[in-house]
GROMACS .gro file of C-alpha atoms in nm:
model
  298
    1UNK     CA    1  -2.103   1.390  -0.833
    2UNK     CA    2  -1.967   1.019  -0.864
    3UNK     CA    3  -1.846   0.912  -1.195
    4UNK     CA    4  -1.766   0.578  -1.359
    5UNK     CA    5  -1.479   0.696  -1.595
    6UNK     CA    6  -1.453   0.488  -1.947
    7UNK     CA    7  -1.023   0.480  -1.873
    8UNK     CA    8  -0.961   0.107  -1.894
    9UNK     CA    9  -0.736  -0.106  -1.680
   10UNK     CA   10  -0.455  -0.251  -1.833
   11UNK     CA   11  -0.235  -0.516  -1.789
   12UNK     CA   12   0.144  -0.398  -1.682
   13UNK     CA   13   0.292  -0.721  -1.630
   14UNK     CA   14   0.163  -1.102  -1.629
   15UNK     CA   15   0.218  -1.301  -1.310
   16UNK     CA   16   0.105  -1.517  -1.068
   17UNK     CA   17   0.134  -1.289  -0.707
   18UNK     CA   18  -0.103  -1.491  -0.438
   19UNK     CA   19  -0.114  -1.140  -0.259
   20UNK     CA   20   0.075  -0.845  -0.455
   21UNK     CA   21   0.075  -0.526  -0.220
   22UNK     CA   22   0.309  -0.224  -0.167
   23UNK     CA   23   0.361  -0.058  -0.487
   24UNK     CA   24   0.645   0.196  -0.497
   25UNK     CA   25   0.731   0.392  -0.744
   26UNK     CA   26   1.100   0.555  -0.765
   27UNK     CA   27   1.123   0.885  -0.937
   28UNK     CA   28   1.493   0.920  -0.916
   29UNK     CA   29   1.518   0.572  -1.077
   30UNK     CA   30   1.204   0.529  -1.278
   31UNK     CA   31   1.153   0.166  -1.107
   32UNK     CA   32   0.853   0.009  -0.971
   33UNK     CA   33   0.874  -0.194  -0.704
   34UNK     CA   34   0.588  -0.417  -0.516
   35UNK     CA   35   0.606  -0.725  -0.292
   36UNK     CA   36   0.419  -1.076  -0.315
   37UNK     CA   37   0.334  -1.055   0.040
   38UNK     CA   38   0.275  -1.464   0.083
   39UNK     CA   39   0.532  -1.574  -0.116
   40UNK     CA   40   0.822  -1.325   0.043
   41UNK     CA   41   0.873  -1.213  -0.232
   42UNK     CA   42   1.009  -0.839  -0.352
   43UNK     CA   43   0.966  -0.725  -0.742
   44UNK     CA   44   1.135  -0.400  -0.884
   45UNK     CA   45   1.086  -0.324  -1.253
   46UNK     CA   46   1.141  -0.027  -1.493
   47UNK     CA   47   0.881   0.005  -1.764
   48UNK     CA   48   1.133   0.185  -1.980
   49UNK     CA   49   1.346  -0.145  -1.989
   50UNK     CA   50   1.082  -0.383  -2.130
   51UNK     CA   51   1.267  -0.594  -1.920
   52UNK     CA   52   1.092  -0.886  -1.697
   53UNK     CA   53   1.094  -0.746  -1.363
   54UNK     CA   54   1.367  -0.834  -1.086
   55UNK     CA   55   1.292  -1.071  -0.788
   56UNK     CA   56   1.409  -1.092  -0.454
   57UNK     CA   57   1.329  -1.369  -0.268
   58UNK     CA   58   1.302  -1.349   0.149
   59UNK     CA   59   1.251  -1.683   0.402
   60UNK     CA   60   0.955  -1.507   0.558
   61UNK     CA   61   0.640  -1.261   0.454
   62UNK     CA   62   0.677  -0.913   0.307
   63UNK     CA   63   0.431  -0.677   0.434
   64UNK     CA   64   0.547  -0.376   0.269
   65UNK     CA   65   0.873  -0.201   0.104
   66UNK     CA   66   0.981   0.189   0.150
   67UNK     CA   67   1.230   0.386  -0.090
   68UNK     CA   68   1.566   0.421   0.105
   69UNK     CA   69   1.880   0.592   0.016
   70UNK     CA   70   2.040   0.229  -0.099
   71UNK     CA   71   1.733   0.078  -0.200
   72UNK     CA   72   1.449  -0.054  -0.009
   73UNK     CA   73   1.340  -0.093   0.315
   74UNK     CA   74   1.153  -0.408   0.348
   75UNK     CA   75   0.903  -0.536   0.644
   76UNK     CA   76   0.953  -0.879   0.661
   77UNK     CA   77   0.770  -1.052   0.884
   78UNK     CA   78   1.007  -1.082   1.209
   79UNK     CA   79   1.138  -0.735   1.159
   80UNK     CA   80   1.299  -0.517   0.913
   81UNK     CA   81   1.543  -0.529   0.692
   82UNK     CA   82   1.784  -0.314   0.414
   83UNK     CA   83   1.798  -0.446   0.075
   84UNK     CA   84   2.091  -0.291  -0.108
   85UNK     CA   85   1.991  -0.246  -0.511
   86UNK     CA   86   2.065  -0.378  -0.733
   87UNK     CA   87   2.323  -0.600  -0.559
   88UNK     CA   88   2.035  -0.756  -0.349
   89UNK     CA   89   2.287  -0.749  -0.071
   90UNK     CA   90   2.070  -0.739   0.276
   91UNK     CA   91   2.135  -0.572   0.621
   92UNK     CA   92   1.955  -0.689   0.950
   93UNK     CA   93   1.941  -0.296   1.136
   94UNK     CA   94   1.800  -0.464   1.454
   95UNK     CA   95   1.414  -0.350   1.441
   96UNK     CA   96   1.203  -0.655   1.529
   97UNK     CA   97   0.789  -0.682   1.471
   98UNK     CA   98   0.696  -0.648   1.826
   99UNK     CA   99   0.420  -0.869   1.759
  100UNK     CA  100   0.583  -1.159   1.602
  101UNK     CA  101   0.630  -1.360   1.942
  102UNK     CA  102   0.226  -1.258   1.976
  103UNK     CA  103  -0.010  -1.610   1.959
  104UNK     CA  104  -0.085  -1.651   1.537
  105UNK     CA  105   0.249  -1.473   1.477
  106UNK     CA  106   0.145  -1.045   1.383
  107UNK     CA  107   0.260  -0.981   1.065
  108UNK     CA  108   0.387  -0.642   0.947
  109UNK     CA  109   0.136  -0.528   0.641
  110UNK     CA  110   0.061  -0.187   0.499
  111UNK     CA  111   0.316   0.110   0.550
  112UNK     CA  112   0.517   0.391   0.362
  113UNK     CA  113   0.684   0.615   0.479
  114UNK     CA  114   0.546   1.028   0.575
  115UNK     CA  115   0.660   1.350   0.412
  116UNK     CA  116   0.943   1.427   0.650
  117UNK     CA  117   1.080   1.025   0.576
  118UNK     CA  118   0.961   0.863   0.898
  119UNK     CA  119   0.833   0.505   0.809
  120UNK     CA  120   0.504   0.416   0.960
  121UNK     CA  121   0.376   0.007   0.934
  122UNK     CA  122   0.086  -0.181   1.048
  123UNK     CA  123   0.055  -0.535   1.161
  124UNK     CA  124  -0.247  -0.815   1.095
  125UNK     CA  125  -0.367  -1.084   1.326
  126UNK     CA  126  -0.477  -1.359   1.135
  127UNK     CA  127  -0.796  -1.361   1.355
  128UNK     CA  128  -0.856  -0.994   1.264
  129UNK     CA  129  -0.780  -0.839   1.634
  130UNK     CA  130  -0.467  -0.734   1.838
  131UNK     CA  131  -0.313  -0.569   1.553
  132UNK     CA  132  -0.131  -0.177   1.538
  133UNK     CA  133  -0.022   0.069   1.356
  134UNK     CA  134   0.368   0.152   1.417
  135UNK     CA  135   0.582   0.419   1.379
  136UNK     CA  136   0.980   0.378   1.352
  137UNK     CA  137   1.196   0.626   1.590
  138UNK     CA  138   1.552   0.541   1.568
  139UNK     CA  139   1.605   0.222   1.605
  140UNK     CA  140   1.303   0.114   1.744
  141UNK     CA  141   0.882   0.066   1.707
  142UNK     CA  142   0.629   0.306   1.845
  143UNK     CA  143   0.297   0.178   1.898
  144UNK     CA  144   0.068   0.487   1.746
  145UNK     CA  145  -0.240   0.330   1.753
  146UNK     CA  146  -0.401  -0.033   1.923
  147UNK     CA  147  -0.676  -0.259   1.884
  148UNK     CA  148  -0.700  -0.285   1.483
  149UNK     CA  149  -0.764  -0.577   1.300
  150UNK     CA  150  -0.605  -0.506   0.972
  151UNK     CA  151  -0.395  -0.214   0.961
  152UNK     CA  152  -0.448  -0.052   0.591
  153UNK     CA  153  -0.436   0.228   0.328
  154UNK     CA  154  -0.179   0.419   0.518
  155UNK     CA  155  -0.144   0.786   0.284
  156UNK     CA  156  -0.123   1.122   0.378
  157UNK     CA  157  -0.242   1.443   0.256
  158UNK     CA  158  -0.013   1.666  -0.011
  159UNK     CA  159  -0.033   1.918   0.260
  160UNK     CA  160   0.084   1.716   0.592
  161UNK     CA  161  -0.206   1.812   0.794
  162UNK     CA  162  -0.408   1.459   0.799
  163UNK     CA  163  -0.314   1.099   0.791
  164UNK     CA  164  -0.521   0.859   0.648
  165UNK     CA  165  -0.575   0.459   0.733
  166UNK     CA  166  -0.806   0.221   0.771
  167UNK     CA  167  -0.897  -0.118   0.987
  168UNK     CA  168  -0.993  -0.297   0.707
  169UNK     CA  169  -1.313  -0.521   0.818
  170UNK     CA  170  -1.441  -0.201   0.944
  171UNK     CA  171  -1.509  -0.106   0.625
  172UNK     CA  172  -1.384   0.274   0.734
  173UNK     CA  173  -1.080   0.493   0.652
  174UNK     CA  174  -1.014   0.684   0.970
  175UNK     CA  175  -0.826   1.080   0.906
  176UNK     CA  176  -0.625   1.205   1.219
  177UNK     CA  177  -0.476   1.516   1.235
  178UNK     CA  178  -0.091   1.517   1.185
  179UNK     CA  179   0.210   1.710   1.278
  180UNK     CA  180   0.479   1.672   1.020
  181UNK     CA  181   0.772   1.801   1.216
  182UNK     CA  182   0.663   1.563   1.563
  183UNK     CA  183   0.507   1.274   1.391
  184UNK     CA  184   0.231   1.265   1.628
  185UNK     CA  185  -0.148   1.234   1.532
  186UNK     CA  186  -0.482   1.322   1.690
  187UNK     CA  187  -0.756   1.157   1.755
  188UNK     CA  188  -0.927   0.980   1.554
  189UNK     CA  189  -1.222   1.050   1.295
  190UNK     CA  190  -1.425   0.863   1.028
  191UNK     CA  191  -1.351   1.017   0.718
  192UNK     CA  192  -1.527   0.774   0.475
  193UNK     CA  193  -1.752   0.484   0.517
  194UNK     CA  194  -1.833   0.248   0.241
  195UNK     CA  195  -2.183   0.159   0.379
  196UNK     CA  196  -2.227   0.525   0.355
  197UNK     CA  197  -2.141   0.493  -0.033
  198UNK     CA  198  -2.330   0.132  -0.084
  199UNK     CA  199  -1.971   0.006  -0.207
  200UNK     CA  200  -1.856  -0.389  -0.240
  201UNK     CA  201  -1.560  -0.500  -0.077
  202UNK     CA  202  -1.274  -0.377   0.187
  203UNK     CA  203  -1.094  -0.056   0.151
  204UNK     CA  204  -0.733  -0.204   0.106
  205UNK     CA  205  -0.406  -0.012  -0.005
  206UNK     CA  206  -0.420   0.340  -0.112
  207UNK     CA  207  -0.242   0.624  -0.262
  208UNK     CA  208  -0.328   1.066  -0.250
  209UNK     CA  209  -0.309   1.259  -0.558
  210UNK     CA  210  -0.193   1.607  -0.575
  211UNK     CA  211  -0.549   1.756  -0.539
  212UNK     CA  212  -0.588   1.542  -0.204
  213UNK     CA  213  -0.788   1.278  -0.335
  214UNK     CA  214  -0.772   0.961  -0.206
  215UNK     CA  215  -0.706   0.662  -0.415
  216UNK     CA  216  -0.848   0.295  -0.274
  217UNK     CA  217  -0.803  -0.027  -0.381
  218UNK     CA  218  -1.116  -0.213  -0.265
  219UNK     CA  219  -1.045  -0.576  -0.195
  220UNK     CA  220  -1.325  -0.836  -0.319
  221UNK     CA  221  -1.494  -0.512  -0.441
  222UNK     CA  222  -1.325  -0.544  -0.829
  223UNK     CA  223  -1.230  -0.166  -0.847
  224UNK     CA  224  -1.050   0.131  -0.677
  225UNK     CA  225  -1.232   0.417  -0.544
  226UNK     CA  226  -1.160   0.806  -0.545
  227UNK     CA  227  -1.278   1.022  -0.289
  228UNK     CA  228  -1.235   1.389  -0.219
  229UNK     CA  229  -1.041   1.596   0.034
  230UNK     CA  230  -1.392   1.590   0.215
  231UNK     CA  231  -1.425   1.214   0.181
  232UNK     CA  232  -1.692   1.232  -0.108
  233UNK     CA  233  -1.688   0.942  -0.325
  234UNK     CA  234  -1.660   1.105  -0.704
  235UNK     CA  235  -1.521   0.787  -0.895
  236UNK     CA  236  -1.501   0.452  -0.950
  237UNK     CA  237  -1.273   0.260  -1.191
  238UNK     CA  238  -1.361  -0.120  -1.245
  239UNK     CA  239  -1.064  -0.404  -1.226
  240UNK     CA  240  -1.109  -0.724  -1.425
  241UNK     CA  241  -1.044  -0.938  -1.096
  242UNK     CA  242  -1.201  -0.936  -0.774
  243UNK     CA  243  -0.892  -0.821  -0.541
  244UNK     CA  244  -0.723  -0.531  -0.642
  245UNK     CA  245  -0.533  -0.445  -0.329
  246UNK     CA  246  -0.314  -0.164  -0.350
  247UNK     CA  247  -0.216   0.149  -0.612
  248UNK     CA  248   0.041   0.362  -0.631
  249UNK     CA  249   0.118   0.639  -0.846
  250UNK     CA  250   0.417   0.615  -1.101
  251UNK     CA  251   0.585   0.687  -1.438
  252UNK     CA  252   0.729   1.022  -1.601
  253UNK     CA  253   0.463   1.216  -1.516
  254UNK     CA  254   0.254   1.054  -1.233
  255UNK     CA  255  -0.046   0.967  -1.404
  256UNK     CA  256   0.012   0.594  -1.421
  257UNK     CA  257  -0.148   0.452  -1.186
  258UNK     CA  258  -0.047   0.079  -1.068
  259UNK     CA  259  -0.239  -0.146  -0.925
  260UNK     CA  260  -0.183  -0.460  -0.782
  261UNK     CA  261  -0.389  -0.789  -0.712
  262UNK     CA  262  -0.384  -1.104  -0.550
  263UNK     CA  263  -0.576  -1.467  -0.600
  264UNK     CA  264  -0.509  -1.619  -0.243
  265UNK     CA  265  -0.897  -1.641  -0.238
  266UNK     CA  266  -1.006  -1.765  -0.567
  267UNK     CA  267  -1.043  -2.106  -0.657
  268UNK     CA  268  -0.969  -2.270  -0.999
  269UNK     CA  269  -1.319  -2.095  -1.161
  270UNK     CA  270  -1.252  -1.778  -1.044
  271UNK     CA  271  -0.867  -1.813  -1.150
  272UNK     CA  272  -1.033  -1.918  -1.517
  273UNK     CA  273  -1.277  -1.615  -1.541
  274UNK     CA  274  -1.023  -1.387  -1.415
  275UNK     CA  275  -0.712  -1.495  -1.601
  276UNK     CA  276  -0.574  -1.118  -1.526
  277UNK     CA  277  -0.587  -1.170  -1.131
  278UNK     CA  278  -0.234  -1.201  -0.972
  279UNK     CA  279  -0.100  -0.932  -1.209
  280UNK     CA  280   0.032  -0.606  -1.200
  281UNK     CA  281  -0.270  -0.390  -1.366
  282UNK     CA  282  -0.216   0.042  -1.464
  283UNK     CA  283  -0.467   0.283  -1.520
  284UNK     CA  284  -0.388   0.648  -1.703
  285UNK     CA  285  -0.514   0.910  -1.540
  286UNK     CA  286  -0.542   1.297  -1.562
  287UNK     CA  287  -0.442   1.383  -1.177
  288UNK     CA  288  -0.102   1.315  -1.109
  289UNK     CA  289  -0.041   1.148  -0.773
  290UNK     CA  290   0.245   1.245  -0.520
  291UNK     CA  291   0.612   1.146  -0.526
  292UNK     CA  292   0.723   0.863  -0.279
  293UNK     CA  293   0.909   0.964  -0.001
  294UNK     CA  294   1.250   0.802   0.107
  295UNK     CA  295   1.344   0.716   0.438
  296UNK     CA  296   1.559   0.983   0.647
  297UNK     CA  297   1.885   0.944   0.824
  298UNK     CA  298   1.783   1.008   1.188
   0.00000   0.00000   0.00000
């Protein structure tokens, strides 16, 4: 049975992000970070500080950021990069976007990395075709899967048996069976469809919860969705903007759970009536979600 819980969406901390994305939280550290992907730029904040939160500022696009043994790794758009923390210091390991060189210039987007600390990424076209969904061996990019548009809400289930993702304009999160030892996935299946569940907007970022439920962040839809291990919607939480875009889970015990938004489609009306858009939103909740995993030595 879907329910609308009365849990209200708060405001974590006040900014401006034209498209905030990637929230990670850091259990070792008790730090949040989260990227502004337009602006390049890449936040990390402890709400135990009460501190404004850090910024690190890169020349091109951040799709995404992944918990590493020094810091962070980041996905910039040309390729990827180590950002020491806190010194801010930055090493270039040699892992370019494959489709960067691509006409309208493939940027990375969504990615995290799996439970045995591979990181897995996903491009955009800007034209909403010729994107994939990567997965790094070594020193280099695997193409996993072809032909998306958007590659999104990359999560995987507290077991390791599925991975999750969707093509955004689709409208579809897509569930392949996974091997955590290999890395490799099988085909493909729909696993939720939000025509199925008459629900506004794009499924965006999105996060799994120790019972297996996955978390989405629907884009122009003004909430984030929960659906079952069987891909049954059973809640929806409202967000006082229009583009939440990604959540994460974080804090002592898990049950915060961050959101983050953008307002690179809004104009100035829309900016007025939504003065909490651009902001890093949390939600309590009773579920706590799964720890982040870092990236392994290989």
């Amino acid at each position: 049975m879907m329910t609308t819980p009365s849990n209200a969406v708060e405001l974590a901390v006040e900014l401006d992000m034209s498209l905030g994305e990637s929230p990670v939280w850091s259990a070792k550290d008790h730090v949040l970070y989260w990227v502004d992907i337009n602006r390049g730029h890449v936040y990390a904040w402890s709400p135990d500080s009460r501190q404004a939160p850090q910024r690190h500022d890169f020349e091109h696009t951040v799709g995404c950021v992944a918990l590493s043994e020094e810091g962070l790794l980041v996905a910039t758009a040309p390729g990827l990069t180590h950002l020491s923390l806190p010194s801010g210091e930055r090493c270039d390991p040699g892992v370019s976007n494959p489709e960067w060189r691509l006409e309208g210039g493939n940027r990375f987007n969504d990615g995290r990395c799996d439970p045995a600390g591979r990181f897995w990424v996903g491009t955009l076209n800007p034209d909403g075709r010729d994107a994939s969904l990567y997965r790094l061996d070594d020193d280099r990019l695997v193409a996993i899967k072809r032909g998306l548009g958007i590659a999104n809400g990359l999560a995987f289930s507290p077991d390791g048996r599925w991975l999750y993702h969707t093509d955004s304009p689709s409208r579809q999160v897509m569930r392949h069976a996974f091997d955590v030892g290999t890395g490799e996935i099988g085909e493909g299946e729909v696993w939720i469809d939000l025509d199925m569940h008459d629900l506004p907007g794009v499924p965006d970022g999105a996060a799994v919860d120790c019972d297996g439920h996955y978390w989405s962040a629907l884009y122009g839809g003004a909430r984030v969705a929960r659906f079952d291990p069987e891909g049954r919607l059973v809640a929806q939480y409202p967000v006082p903007c229009p583009n939440p875009t990604m959540v994460a889970f974080g804090g002592e015990d898990l049950r915060t759970l961050y959101i983050t938004t953008a307002t690179q489609d809004m104009d100035a009306e829309a900016r007025r009536r939504y003065p909490l858009a651009g902001s890093l939103l949390a939600l309590e909740v009773e579920t706590p979600g799964l720890a982040e995993p870092c990236l392994a030595r290989r």
